[in-house]
Tab-separated table of C-alpha atoms in Angstrom:
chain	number	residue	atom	x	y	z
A	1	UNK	CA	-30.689	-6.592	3.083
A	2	UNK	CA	-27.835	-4.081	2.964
A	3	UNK	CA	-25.781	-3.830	-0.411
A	4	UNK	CA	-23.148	-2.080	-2.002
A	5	UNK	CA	-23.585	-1.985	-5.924
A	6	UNK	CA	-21.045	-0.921	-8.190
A	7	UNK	CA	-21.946	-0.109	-11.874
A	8	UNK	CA	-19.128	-0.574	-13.813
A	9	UNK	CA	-17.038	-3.713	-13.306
A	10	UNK	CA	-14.906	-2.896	-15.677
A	11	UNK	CA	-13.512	0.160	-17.157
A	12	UNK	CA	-10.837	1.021	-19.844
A	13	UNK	CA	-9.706	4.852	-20.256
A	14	UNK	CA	-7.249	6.420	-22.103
A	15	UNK	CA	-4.877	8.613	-19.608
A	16	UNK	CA	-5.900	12.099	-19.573
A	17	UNK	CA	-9.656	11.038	-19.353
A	18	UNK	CA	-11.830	11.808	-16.603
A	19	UNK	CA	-13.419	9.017	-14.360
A	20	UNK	CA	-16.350	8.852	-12.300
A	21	UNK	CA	-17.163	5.306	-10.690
A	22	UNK	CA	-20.683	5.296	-9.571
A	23	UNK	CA	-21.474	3.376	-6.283
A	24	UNK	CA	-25.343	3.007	-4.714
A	25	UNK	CA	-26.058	1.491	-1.267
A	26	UNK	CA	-29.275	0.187	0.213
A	27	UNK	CA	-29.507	1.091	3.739
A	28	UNK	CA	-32.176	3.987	5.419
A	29	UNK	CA	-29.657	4.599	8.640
A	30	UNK	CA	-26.327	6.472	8.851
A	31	UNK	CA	-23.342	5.292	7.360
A	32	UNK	CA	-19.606	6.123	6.735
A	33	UNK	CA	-19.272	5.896	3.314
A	34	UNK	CA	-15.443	4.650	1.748
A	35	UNK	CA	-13.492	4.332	-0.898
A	36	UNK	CA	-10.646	1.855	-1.429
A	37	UNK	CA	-8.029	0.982	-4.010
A	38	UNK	CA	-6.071	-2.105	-4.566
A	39	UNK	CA	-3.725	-1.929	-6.885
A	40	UNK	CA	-2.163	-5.185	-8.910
A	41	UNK	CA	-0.915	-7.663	-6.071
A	42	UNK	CA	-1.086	-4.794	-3.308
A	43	UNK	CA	-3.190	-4.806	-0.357
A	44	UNK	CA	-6.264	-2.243	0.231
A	45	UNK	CA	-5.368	1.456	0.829
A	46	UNK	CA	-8.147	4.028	1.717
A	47	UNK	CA	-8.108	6.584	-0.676
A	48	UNK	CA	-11.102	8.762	1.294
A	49	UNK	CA	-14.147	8.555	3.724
A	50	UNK	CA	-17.031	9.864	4.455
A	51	UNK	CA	-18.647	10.246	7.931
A	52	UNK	CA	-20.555	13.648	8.245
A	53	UNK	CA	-20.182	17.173	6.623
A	54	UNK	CA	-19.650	18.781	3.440
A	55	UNK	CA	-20.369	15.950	0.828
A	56	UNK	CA	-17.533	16.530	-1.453
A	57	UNK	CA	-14.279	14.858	0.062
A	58	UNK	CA	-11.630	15.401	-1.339
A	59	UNK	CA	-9.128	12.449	-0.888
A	60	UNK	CA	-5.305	11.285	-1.822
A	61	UNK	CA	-3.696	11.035	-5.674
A	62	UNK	CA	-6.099	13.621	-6.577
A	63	UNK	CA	-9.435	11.596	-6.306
A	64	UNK	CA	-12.832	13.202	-4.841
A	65	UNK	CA	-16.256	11.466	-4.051
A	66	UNK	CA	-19.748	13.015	-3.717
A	67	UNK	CA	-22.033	12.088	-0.814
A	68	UNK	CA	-25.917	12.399	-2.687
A	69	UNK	CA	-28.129	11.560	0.722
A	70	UNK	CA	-31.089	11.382	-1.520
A	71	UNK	CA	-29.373	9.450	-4.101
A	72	UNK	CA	-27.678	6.815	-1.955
A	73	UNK	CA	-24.931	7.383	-3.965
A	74	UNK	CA	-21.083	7.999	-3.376
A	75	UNK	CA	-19.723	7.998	-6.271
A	76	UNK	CA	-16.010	8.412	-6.579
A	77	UNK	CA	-14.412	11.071	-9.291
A	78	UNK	CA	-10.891	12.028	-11.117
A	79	UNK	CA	-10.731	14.658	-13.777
A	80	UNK	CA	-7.508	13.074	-15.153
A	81	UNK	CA	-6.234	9.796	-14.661
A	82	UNK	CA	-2.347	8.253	-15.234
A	83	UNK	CA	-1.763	4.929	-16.021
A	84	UNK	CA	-0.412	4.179	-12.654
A	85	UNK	CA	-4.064	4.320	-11.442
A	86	UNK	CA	-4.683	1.138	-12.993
A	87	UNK	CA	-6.466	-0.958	-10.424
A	88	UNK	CA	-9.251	-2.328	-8.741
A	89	UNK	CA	-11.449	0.075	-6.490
A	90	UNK	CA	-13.892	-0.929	-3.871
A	91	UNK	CA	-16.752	1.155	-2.523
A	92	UNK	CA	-17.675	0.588	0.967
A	93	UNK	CA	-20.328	1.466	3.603
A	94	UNK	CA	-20.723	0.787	6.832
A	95	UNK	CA	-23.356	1.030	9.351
A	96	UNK	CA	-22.983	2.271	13.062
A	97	UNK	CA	-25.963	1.305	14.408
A	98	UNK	CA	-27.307	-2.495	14.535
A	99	UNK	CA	-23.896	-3.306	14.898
A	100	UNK	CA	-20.701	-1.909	13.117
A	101	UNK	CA	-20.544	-3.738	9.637
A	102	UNK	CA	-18.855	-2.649	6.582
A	103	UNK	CA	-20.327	-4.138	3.048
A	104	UNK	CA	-17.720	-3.627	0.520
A	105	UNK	CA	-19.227	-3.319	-3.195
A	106	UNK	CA	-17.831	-5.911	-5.995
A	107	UNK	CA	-15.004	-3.575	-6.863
A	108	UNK	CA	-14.408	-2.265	-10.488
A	109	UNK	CA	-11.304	-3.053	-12.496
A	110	UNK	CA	-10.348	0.109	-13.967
A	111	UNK	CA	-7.228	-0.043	-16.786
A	112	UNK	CA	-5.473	2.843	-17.997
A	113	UNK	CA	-3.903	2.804	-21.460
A	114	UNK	CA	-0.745	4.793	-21.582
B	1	UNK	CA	-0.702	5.460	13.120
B	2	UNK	CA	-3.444	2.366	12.933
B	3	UNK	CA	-1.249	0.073	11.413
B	4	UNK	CA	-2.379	-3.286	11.562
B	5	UNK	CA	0.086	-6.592	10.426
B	6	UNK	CA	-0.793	-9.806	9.301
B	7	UNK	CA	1.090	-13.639	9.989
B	8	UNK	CA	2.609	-14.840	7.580
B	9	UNK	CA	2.282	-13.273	4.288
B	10	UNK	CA	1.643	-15.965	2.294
B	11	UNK	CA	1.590	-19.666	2.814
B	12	UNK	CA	1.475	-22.937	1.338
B	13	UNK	CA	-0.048	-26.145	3.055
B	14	UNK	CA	-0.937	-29.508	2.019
B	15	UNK	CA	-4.804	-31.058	2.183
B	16	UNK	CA	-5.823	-31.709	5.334
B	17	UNK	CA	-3.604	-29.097	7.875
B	18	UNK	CA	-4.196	-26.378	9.476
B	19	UNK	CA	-3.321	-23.187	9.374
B	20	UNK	CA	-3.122	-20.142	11.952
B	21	UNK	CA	-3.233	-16.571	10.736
B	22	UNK	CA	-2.504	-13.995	13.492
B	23	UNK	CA	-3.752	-10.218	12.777
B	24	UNK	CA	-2.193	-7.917	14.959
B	25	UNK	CA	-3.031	-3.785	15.481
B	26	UNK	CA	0.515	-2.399	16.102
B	27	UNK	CA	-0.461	1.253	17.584
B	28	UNK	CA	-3.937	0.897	19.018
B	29	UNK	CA	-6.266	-1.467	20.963
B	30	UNK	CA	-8.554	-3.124	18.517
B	31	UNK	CA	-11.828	-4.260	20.549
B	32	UNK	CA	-13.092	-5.214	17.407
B	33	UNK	CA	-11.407	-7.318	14.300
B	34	UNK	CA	-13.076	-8.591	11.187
B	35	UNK	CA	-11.591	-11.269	9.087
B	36	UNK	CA	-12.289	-11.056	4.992
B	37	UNK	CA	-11.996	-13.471	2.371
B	38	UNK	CA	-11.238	-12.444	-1.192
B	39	UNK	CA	-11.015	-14.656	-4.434
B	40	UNK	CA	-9.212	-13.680	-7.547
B	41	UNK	CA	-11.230	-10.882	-9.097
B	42	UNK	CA	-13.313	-10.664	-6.117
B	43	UNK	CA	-14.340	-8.368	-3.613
B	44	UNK	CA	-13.866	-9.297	0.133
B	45	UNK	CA	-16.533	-11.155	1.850
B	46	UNK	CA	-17.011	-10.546	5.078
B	47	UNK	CA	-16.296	-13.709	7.092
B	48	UNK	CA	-16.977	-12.930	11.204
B	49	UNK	CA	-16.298	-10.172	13.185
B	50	UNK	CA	-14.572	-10.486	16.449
B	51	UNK	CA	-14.980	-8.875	19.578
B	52	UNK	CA	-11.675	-9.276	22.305
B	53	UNK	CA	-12.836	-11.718	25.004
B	54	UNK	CA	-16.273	-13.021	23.324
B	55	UNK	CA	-17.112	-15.269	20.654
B	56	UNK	CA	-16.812	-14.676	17.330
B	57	UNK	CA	-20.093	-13.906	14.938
B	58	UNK	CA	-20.075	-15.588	11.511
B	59	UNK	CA	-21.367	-14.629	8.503
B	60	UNK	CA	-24.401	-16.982	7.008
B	61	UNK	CA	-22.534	-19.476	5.264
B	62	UNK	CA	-19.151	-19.883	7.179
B	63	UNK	CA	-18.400	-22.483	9.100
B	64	UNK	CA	-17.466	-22.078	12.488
B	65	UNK	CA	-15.427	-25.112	13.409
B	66	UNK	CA	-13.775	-24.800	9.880
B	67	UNK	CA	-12.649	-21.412	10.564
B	68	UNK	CA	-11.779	-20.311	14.217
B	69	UNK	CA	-10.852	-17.118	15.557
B	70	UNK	CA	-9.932	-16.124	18.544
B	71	UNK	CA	-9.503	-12.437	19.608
B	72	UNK	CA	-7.860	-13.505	23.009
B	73	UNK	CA	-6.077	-9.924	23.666
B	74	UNK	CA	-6.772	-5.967	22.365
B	75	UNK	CA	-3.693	-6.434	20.218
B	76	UNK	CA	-4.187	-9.983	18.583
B	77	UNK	CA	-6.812	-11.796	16.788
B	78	UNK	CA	-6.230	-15.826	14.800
B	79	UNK	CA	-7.665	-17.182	12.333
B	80	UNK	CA	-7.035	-21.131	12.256
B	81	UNK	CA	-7.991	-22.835	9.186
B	82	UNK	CA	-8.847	-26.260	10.487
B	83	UNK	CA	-8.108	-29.420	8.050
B	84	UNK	CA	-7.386	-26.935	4.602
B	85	UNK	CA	-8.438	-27.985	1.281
B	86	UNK	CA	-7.922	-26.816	-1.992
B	87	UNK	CA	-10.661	-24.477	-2.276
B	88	UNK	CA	-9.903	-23.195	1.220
B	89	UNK	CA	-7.092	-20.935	-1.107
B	90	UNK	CA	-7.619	-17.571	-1.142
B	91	UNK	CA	-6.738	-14.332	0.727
B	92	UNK	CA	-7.035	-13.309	3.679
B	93	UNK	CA	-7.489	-10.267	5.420
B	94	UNK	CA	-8.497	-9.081	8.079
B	95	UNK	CA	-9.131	-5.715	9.615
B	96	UNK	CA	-9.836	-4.159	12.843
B	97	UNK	CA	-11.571	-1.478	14.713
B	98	UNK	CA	-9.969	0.932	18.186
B	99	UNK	CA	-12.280	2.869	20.609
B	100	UNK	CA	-10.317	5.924	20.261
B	101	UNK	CA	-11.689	8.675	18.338
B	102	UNK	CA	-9.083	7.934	15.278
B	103	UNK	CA	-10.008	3.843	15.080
B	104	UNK	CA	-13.583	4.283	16.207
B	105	UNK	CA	-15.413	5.015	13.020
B	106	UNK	CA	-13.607	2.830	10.515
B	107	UNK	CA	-11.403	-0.363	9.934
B	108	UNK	CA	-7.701	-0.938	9.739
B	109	UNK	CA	-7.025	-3.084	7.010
B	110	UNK	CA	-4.077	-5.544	7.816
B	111	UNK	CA	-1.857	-6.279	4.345
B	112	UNK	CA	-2.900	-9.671	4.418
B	113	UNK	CA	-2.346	-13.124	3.990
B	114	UNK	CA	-2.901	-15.529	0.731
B	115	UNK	CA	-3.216	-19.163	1.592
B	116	UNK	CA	-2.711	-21.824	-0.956
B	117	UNK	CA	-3.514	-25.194	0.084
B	118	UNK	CA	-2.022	-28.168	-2.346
């Protein structure tokens, strides 16, 4: 079946630090690949997507994500986070063909200490 | 562009009512809306997806007659909670998909809508 793993459910940086949230999906076909944020009692906002092209997207509040076809992986990337990107982020994929579906990953909590 | 809204924000209910939650795309024709659940500390789980005019598909494990949606229009999709509980609290949200080239390959997410049943 098609999943969405996240590694890190929860992660704690100092500000300053650089982050990388990894995020693996199972699923052979092509896919649009997404990250989300959702910050304390907010709703989701797209920080940046992936449909086709160069692999490295660069998307808003200074975050980035790597497309790795042979990895599965999209893993999402800041060199330098603030405290005000404490929050939960969700990795999503979702498949065009079989029907359009989007599996969201179970999110990780990421705090940033001021 | 490809705002979507969601009907009421938040509300409360006692055991045993229902409850209608409209999802609306303001700027585009959604053929397509999706309705999520999320717990506290959750991610969202996808409940059915919605095509305008046709039945809805539910995931494995949702009930149908407990939650129905109808997508009667391009604009507006409902979700009616039928005879809430307590553990029917949670939120909301649902989503939705245009045929245009800018709402074709991704969802909308409405702001949603957090339901707390007494």
């Amino acid at each position: 079946a098609q999943s969405v793993s996240q590694h890190n459910h929860h992660v704690i940086l100092s500000e300053a630090a650089s982050l990388e949230l990894g995020c693996n999906y199972s699923y052979g076909g092509t896919v649009n690949l997404f990250w989300y944020v959702q910050y304390p009692g907010q709703h989701l906002q797209l920080l940046l997507k992936y449909f086709s092209g160069d692999p490295l997207v660069k998307g808003i509040k200074g975050f980035e994500a790597e497309f790795i076809k042979s990895k599965f992986s999209f893993n999402l990337r800041k060199p330098s986070v603030q405290w005000s990107d404490t929050a939960e982020y969700f990795c999503a994929v979702t498949r065009n063909t079989g029907g359009f579906k989007t599996i969201f990953g179970a999110g990780t909590r990421l705090f940033v200490k001021a | 562009g490809a705002v979507v809204s969601q009907h009421p924000s938040w509300v409360i209910c006692k055991s045993g009512t229902s409850v209608k939650i409209e999802c609306r795309s303001l700027d585009f024709q959604a053929t397509t809306m999706f309705w999520y659940r999320q717990f506290p500390k959750q991610s969202l789980m996808l409940m059915a997806t919605s095509n305008e005019g046709s039945k809805a598909t539910y995931e494995q494990g949702v009930e149908k007659d407990k939650f129905l949606i109808n997508h009667a229009s391009l604009t507006l999709s409902t979700l009616t909670v039928t005879s809430a509980h307590p553990e029917d609290s949670s939120f909301y949200i649902c989503s939705a998909r245009g045929v245009g080239r800018a709402t074709y390959n991704e969802q909308f997410f409405g702001p949603g809508t957090r339901l707390t049943v007494l």
